[in-house]
Coordinates of C-alpha atoms and ligand atoms in Angstrom, one line a residue:
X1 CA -19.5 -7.4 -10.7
X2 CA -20.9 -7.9 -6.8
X3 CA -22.7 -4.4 -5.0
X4 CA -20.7 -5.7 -2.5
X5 CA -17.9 -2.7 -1.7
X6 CA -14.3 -3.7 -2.7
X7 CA -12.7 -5.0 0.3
X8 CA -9.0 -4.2 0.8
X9 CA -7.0 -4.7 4.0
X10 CA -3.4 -3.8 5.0
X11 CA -0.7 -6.3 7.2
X12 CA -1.8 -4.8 11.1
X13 CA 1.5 -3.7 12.5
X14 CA 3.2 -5.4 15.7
X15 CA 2.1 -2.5 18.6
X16 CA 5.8 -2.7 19.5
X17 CA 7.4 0.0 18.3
X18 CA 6.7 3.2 16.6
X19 CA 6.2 3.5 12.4
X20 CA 9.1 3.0 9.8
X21 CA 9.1 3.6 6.4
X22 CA 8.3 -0.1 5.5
X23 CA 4.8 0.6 7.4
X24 CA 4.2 3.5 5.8
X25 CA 4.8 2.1 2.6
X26 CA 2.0 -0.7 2.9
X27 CA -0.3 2.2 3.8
X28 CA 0.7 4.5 1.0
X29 CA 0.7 1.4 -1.7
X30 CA -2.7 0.3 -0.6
X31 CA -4.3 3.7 -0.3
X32 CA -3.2 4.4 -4.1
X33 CA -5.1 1.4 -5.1
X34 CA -8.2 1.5 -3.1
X35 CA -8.3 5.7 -4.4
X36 CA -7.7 4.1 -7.9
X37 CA -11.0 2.0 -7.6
X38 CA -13.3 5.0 -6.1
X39 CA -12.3 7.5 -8.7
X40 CA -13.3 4.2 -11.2
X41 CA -17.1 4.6 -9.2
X42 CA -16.1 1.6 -6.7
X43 CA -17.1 1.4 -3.2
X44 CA -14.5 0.6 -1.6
X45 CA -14.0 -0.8 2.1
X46 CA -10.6 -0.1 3.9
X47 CA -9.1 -1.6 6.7
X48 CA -6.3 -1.4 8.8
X49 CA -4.9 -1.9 11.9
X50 CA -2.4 -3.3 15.0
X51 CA -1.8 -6.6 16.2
X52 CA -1.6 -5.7 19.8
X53 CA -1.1 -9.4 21.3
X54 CA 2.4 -11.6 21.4
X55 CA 5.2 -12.1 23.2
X56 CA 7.3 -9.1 21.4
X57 CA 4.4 -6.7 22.4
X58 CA 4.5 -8.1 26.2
X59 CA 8.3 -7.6 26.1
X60 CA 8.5 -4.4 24.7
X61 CA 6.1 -3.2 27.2
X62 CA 7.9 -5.2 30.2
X63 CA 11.3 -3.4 28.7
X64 CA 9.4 0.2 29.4
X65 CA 7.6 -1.5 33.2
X66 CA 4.1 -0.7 31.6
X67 CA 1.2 -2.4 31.3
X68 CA 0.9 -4.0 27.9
X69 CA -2.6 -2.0 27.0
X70 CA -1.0 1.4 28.1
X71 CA 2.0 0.3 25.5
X72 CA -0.5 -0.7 22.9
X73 CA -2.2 2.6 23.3
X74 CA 0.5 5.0 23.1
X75 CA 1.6 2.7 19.8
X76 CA -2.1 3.1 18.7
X77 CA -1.6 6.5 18.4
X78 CA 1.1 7.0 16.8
X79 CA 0.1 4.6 14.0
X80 CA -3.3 7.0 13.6
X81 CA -0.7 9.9 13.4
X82 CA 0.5 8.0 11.0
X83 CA -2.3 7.5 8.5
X84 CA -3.1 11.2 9.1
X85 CA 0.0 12.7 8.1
X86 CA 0.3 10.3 4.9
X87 CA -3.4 11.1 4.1
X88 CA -4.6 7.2 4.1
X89 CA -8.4 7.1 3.5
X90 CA -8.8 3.9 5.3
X91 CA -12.4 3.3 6.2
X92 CA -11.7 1.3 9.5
X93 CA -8.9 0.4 12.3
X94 CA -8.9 -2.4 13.8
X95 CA -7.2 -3.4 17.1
X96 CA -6.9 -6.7 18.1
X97 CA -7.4 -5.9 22.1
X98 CA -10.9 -4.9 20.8
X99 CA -14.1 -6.9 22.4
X100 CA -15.4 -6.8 18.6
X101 CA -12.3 -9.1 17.4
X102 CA -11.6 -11.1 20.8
X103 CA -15.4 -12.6 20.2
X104 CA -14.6 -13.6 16.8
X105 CA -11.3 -15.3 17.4
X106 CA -12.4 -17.8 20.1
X107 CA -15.8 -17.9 18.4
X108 CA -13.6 -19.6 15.5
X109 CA -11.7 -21.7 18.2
X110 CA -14.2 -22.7 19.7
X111 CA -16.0 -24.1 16.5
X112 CA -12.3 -25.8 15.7
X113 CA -12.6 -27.4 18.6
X114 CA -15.7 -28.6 18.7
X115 CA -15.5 -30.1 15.7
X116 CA -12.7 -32.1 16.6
X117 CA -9.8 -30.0 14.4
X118 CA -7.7 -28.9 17.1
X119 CA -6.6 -31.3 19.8
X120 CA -4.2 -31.0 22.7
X121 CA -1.1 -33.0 22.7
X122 CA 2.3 -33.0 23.9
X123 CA 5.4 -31.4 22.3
X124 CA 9.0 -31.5 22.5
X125 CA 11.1 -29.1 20.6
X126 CA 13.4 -26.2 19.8
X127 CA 11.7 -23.0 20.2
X128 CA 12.5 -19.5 19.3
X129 CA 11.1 -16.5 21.7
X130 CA 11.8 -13.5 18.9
X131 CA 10.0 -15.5 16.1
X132 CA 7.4 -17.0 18.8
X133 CA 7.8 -20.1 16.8
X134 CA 9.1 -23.9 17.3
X135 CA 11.9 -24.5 15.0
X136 CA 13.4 -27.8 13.1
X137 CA 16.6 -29.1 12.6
X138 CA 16.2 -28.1 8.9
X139 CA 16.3 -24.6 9.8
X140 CA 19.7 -24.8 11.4
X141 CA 22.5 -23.6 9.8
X142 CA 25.1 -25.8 7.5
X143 CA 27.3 -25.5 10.6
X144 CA 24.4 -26.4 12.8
X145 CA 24.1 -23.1 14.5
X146 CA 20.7 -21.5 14.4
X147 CA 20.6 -18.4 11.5
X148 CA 20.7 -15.1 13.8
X149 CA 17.1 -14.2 12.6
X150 CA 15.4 -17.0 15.5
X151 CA 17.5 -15.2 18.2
X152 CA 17.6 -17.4 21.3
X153 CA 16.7 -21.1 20.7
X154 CA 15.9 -23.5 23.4
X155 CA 15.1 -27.3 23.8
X156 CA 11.3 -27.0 25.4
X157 CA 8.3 -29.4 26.3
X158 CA 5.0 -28.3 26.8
X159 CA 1.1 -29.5 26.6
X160 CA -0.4 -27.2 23.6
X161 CA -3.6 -27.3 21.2
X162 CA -3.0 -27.9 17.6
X163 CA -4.6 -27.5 14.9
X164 CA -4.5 -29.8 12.1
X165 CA -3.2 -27.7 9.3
X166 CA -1.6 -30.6 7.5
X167 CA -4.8 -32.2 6.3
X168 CA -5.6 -29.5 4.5
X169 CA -2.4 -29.2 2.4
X170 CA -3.3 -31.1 -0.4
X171 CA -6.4 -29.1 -0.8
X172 CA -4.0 -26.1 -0.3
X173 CA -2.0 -27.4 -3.5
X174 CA -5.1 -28.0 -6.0
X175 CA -6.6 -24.4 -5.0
X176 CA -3.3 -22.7 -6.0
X177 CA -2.9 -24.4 -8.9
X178 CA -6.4 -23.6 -9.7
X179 CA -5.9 -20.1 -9.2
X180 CA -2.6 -19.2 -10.5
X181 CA -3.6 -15.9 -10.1
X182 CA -4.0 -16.2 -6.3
X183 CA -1.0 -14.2 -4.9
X184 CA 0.4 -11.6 -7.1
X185 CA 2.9 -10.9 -8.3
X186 CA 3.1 -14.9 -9.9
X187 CA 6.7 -15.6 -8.9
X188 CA 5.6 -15.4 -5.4
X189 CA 2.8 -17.9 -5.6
X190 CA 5.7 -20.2 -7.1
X191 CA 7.5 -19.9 -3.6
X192 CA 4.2 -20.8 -1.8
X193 CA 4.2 -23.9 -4.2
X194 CA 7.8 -24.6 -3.2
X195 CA 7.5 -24.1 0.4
X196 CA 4.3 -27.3 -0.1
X197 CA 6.4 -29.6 -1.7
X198 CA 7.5 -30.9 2.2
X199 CA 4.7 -31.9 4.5
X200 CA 3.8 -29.6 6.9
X201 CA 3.0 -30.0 10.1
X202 CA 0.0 -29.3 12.2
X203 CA 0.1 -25.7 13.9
X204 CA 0.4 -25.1 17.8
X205 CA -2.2 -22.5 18.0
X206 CA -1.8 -22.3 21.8
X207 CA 0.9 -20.5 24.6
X208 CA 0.7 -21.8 28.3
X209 CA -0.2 -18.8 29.9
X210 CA 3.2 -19.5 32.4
X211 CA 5.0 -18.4 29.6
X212 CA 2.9 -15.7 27.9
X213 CA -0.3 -13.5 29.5
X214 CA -0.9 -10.9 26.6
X215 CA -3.0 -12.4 24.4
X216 CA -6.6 -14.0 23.7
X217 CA -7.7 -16.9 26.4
X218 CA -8.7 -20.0 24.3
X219 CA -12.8 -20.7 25.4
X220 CA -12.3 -24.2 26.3
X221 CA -9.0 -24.0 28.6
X222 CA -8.1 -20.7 30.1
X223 CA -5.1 -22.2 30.9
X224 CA -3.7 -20.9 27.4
X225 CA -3.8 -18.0 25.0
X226 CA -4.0 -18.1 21.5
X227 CA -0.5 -18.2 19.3
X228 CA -0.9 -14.6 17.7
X229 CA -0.9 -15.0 14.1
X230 CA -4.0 -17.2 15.0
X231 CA -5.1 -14.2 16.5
X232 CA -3.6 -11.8 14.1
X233 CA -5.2 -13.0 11.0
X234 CA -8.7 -13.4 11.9
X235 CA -8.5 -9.3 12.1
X236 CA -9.5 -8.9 8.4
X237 CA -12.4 -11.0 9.0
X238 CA -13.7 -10.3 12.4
X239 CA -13.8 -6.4 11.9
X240 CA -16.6 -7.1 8.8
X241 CA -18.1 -10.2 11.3
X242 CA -21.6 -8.4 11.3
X243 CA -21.7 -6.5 8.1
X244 CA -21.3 -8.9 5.3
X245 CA -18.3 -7.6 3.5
X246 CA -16.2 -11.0 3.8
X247 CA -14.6 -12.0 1.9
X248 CA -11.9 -9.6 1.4
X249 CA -10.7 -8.8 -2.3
X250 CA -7.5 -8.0 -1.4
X251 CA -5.0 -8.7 1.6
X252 CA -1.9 -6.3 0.7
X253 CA 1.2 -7.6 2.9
X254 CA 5.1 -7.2 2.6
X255 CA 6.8 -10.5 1.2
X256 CA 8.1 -11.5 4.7
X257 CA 4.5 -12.8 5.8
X258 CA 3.3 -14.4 2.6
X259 CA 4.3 -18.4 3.4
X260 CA 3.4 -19.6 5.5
X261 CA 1.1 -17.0 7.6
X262 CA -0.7 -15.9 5.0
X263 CA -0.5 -18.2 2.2
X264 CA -0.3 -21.4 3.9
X265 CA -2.3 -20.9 7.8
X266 CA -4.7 -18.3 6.9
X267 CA -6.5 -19.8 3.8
X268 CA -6.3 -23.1 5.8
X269 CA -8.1 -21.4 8.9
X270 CA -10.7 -20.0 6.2
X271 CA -11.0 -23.7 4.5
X272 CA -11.4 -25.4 8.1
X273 CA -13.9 -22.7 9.3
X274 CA -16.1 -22.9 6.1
X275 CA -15.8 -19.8 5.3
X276 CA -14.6 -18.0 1.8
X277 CA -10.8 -17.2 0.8
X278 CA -9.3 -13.4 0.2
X279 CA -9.6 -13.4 -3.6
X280 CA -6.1 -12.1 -3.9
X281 CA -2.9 -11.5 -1.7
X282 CA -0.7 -8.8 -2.7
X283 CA 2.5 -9.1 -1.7
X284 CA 5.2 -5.9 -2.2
X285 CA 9.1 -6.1 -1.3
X286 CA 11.2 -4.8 1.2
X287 CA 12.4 -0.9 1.5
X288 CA 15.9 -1.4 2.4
X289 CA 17.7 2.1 3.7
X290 CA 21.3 2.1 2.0
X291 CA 21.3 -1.5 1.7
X292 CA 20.1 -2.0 5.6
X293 CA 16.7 -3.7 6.3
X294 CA 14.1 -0.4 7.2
X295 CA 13.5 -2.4 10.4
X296 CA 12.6 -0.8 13.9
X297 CA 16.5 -1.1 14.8
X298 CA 17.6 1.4 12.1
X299 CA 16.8 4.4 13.3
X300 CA 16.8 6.2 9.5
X301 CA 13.9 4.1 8.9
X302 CA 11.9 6.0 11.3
X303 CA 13.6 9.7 10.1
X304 CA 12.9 8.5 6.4
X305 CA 9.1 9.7 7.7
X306 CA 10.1 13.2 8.5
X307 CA 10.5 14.0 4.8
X308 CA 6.6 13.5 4.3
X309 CA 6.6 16.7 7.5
X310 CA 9.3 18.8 5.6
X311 CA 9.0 18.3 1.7
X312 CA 5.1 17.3 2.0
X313 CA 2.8 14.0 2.0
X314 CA 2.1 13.8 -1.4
X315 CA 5.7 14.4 -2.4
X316 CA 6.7 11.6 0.1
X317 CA 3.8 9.2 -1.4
X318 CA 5.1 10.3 -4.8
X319 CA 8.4 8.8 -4.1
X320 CA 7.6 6.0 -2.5
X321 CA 5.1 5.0 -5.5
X322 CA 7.4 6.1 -8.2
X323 CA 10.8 4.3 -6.6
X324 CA 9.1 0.7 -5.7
X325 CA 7.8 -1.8 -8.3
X326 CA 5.4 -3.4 -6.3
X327 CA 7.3 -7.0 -6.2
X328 CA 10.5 -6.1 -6.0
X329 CA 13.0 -4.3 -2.9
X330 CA 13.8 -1.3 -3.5
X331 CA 16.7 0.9 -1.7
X332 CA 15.1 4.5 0.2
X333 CA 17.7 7.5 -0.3
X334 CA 17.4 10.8 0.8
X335 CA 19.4 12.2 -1.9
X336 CA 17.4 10.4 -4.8
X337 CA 14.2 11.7 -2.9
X338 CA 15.9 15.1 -3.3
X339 CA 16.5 14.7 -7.1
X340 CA 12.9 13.4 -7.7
X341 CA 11.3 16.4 -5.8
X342 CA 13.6 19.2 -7.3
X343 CA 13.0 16.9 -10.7
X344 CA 9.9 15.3 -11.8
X345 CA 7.8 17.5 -9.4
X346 CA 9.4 21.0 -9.4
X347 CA 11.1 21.2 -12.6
X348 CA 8.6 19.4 -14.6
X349 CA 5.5 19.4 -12.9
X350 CA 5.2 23.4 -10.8
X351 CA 7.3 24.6 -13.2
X352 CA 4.7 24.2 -16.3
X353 CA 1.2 25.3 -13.9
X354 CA 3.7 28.2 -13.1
X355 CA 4.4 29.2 -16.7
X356 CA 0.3 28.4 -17.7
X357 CA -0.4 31.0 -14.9
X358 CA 2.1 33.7 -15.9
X359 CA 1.7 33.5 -19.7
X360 CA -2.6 33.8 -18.6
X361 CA -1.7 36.2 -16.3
X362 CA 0.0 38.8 -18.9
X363 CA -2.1 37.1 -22.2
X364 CA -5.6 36.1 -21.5
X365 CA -6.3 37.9 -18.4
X366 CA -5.9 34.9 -16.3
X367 CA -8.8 33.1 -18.5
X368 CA -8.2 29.9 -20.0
X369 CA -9.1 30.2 -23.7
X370 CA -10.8 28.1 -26.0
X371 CA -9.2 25.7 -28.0
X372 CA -9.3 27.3 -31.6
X373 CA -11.7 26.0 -34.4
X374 CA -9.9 22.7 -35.8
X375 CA -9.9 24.0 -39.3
X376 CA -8.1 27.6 -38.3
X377 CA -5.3 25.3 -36.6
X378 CA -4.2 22.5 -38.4
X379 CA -1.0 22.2 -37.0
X380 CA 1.0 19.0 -36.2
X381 CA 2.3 19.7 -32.4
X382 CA -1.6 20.0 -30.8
X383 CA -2.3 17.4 -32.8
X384 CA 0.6 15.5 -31.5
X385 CA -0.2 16.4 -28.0
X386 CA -3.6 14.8 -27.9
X387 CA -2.4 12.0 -29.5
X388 CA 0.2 11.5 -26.8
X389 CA -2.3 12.2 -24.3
X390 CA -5.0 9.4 -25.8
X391 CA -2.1 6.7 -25.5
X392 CA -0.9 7.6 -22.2
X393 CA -4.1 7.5 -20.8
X394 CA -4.7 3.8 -21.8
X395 CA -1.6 2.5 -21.0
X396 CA -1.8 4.7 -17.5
X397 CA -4.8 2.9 -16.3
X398 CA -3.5 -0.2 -17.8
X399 CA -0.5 -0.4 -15.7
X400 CA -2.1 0.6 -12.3
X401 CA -5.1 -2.0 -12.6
X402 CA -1.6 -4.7 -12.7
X403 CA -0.1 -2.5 -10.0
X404 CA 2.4 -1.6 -12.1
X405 CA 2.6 1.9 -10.4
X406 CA 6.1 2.8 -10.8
X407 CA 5.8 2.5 -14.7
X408 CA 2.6 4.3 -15.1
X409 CA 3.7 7.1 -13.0
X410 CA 7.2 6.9 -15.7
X411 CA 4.8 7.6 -18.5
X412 CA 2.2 9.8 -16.9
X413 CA 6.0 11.6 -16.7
X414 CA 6.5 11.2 -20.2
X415 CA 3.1 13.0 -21.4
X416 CA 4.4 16.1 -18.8
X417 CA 7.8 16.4 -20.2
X418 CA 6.5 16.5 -23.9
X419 CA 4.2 18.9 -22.8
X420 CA 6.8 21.0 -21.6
X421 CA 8.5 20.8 -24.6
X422 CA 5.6 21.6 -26.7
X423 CA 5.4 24.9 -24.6
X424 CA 9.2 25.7 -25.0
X425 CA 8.3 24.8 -29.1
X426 CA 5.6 27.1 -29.4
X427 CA 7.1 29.5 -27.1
X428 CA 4.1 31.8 -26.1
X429 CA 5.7 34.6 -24.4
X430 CA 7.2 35.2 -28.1
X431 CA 3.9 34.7 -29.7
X432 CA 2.7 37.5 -27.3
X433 CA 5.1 40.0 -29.2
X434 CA 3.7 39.3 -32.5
X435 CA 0.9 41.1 -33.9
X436 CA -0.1 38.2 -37.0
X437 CA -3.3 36.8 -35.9
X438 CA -2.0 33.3 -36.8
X439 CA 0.2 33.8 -34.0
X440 CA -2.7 34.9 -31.4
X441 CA -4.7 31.4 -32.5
X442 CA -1.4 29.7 -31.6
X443 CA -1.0 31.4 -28.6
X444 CA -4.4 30.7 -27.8
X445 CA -4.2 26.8 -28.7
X446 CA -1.0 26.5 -26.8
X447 CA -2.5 27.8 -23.4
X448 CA -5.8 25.9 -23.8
X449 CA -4.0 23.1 -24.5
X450 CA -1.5 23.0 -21.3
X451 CA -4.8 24.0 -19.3
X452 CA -6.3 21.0 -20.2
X453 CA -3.4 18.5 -20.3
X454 CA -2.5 19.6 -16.7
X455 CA -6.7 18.9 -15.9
X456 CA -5.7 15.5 -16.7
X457 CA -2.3 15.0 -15.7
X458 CA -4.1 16.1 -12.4
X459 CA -7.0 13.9 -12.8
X460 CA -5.2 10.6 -13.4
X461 CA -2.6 11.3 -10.5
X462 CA -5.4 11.8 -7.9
X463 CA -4.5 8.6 -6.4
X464 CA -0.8 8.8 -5.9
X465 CA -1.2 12.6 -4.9
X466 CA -4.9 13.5 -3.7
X467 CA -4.0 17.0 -2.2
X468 CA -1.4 18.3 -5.1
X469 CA -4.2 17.1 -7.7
X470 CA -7.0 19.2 -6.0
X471 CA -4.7 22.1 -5.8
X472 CA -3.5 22.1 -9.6
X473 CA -7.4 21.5 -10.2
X474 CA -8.2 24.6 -8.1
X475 CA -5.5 26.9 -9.9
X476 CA -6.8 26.2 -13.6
X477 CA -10.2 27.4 -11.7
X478 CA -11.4 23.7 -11.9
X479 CA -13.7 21.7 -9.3
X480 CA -11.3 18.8 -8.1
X481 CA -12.6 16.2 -10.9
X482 CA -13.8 12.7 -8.1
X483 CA -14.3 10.2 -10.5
X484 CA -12.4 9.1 -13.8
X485 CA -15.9 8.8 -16.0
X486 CA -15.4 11.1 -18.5
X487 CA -12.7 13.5 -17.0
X488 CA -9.9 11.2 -19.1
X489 CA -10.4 12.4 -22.1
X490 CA -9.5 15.4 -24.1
X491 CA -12.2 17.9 -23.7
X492 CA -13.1 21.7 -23.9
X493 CA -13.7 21.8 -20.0
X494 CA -11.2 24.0 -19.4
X495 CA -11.7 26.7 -21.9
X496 CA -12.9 29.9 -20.3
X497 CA -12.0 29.2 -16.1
X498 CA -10.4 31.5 -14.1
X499 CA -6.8 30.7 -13.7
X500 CA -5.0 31.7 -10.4
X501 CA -2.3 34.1 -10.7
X502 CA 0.5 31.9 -8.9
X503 CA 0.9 28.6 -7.5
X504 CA 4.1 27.0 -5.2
X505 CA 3.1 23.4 -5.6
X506 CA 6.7 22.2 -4.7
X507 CA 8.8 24.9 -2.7
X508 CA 12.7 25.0 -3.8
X509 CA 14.6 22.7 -1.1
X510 CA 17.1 25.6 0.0
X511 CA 13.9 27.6 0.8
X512 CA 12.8 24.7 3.0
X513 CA 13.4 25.1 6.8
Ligands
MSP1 N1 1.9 -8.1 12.9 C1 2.4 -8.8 11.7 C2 1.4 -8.8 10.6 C3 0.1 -9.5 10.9 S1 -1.1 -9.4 9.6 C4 -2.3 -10.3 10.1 C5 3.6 -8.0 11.2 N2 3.8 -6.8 11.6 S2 5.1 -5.9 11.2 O1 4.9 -4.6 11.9 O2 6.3 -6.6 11.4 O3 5.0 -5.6 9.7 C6 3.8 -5.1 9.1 C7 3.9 -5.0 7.6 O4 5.0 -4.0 7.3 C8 4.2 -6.3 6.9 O5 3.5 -6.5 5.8 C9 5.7 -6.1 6.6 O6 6.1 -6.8 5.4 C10 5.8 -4.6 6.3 N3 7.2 -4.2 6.5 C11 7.9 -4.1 7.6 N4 9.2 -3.7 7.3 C12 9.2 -3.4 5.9 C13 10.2 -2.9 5.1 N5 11.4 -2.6 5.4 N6 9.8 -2.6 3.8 C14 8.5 -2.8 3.3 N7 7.6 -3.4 4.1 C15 8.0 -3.9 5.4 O7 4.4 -8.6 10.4

């Protein structure tokens, strides 16, 4: 494996609008794997950002009669707000008004240019203003109408720089097939495939500036800007231009910009430019809100993010990990939020640090004790416990290095459940009536053993929730664990810390304001 830091980047947001749930999403999902990789000892580099250029920004800014930077800035903003509130560790934000990226992208078209793979010609065709695209025939509707999704379509002819993308599609083909691995999950790569079995065309990288200001001048006629997903994409490699981290290890993006931005022009751009591809695209499904797209339009979308303020972030990222396998849509309701947080965090999770801390509190003077001698407890339920916990471990890590996050959170669940039914089987607050020594060993082995499977329940769900995870850790009297090297396993760790007397990790909803 490289020194060089694992390099993980998110989609940058269009600056015209505020946040949704389907933004916050991307953030959350990515943050959960890049705090994956640094508890495994990996240095990790994180980027995201906004895509501040376009037509849509221009027109949302000319809808509010501001200047497009003051627009972008206020957006800016809240997107920071954003990553704050959802507790993203991203290492970097990029902005595509920034000197830093506006160098790089017409330092690429310039070398395009010059070396004779983007030419000017002249074009005829139907062109879309909300998709900032020219459209075919093929896209029209059986009925010949164009689908709602291209808005407004009109006949126009204009003098634009191309560049010639289609050269470069059967080198697109063979590298895919090379690497069937490229865009995960597979199924998706398939529909990169299918979208290549019809030639494509070369790609107008250029706007007359008559029809669109906001964006980046092309260096050799300042007559034009650059299209912005020419401008978009280069973000993930002009914000490491001077510091050697390209190429990227991951690009994680919503399934709506996979073919052909980022499947088809971007690893073109890269081929054309010399320079190396993202070694992997990861590409997640929608969040719809009761069957609705979580778009900008739907104002729920936007709500959906107050439940992070009221019920917590890590409760919020819980959800949205636990609800979403990573390739497929997935439908955001408040109620199910509800059932999961009075559930699998409350009931299952609080509930058994609260019982450890009473049953300390009243038993052990709120000291974890140690796990009995092997021999004076040979009994089948500890056993059974740390047999459970070995498997769940494995097949924890297992899942979340195949992003199978939803499934490893299920049986990071399951280990928590059986541990609260091993409690309710050895039933220490009955064990504490009994004067039999036997029954003070078990006593003994049942607290030290829920001390040290909620150390690791805590340990392994760092990533998903960083804060709750510290806290538990704190409680059982425990430094917050930052790596996974040897803090996995079963150990004697906890035996003798200082337990706190109570926790809230998850207040009851109806006490909620
Ligand atoms: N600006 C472009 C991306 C340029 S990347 C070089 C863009 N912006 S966006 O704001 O429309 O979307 C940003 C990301 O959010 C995309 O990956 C998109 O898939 C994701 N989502 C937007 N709405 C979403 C849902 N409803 N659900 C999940 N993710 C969605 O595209």
């Amino acid at each position: 494996m490289s020194n060089k830091p694992f390099y993980i980047t998110t989609a940058i947001d269009y600056a015209n609008g505020a946040p949704h749930l389907g933004h916050a999403y991307e953030k959350v999902l990515t943050d959960v794997i890049v705090r994956f990789q640094r508890l495994h000892g990996r240095e990790v580099h994180f980027l995201t950002g906004l895509d501040e250029h376009g037509q849509k920004v221009q027109q949302a800014a000319a809808a509010r009669d501001i200047p497009p930077q003051q627009a972008c800035d206020e957006v800016a903003a809240l997107f920071q707000q954003l990553l704050q509130d959802l507790n993203i560790s991203n290492d970097d934000f990029i902005r595509t008004t920034q000197p830093r990226h506006k160098m790089v992208v017409q330092r690429y078209l310039q070398k395009l240019f010059d070396e004779g793979l983007i030419y000017k010609a002249e074009y005829t065709g139907y062109y879309s203003v909300s998709q900032e695209q020219f459209v075919l025939e093929k896209d029209k509707n059986p009925d010949g109408t164009w689908p709602a999704i291209f808005g407004t379509v009109s006949c126009i002819t204009e003098a634009n720089y191309f560049f010639k993308l289609s050269q470069y599609q059967g080198w697109l083909i063979e590298f895919l097939n090379a690497n069937p691995d490229w865009v995960f999950p597979k199924f998706r790569q398939k529909q990169v495939l299918e979208f290549l079995k019809d030639p494509i065309n070369d790609l107008c990288i250029s706007r007359p500036k008559e029809r669109l200001t906001w964006g980046i001048e092309l260096p050799f006629d300042s007559d034009f800007v650059t299209y912005v997903w020419f401008d978009a994409l280069v973000n993930y490699a002009s914000a490491v231009d001077t510091t050697g981290q390209w190429p990227a290890d991951a690009h994680v993006i919503g399934k709506d910009i996979l073919v052909p931005p980022h499947a088809v022009y971007w690893p073109c751009m890269l081929h054309a430019l010399g320079l190396a591809l993202p070694r992997q695209l990861i590409v997640h499904g929608w969040w719809t809100i009761s069957g609705d797209k979580a778009s900008k339009s739907a104002g729920n979308a936007t709500n959906s993010l107050q439940l992070a303020n009221t019920y917590g972030t890590d409760a919020f990222r819980y959800y949205l990990i636990r609800e979403m396998n990573v390739g497929q849509d997935s439908d955001f309701s408040e109620e199910q939020f509800k059932t999961r947080y009075r559930t699998d965090l409350g009931n299952d999770l609080g509930n058994l640090l609260n019982r450890l801390l009473n049953m300390g509190l009243r038993q052990t003077q709120s000291t974890v004790p140690a796990t009995p001698e092997a021999n004076s407890l040979e009994e089948q339920p500890e056993r059974e416990l740390r047999k459970l916990w070995a498997s769940t471990a494995t097949r924890y890590l297992e899942l979340a290095t195949t992003y199978q996050f939803h499934t490893a959170l299920e049986a990071l669940w399951g280990f928590i459940r059986e541990m609260n039914r091993y409690m309710e089987h050895r039933a220490p607050w009955k064990l504490g009536k009994s004067t039999a020594p036997a029954d003070r060993t078990r006593l003994e082995a049942c607290l030290a053993h829920i001390a040290e499977g909620l150390r690791l329940t805590a340990v392994a769900l760092t990533p998903v929730m960083p804060g709750i995870s510290a806290k538990i850790q704190t409680h059982i009297g425990l430094t917050p664990a930052t790596r996974f090297a040897e803090q996995l396993e079963w150990s004697s760790q906890t035996a003798g810390a200082r337990l706190s007397t109570q926790a809230i990790l998850f207040p009851p909803i109806e006490t909620i304001p």
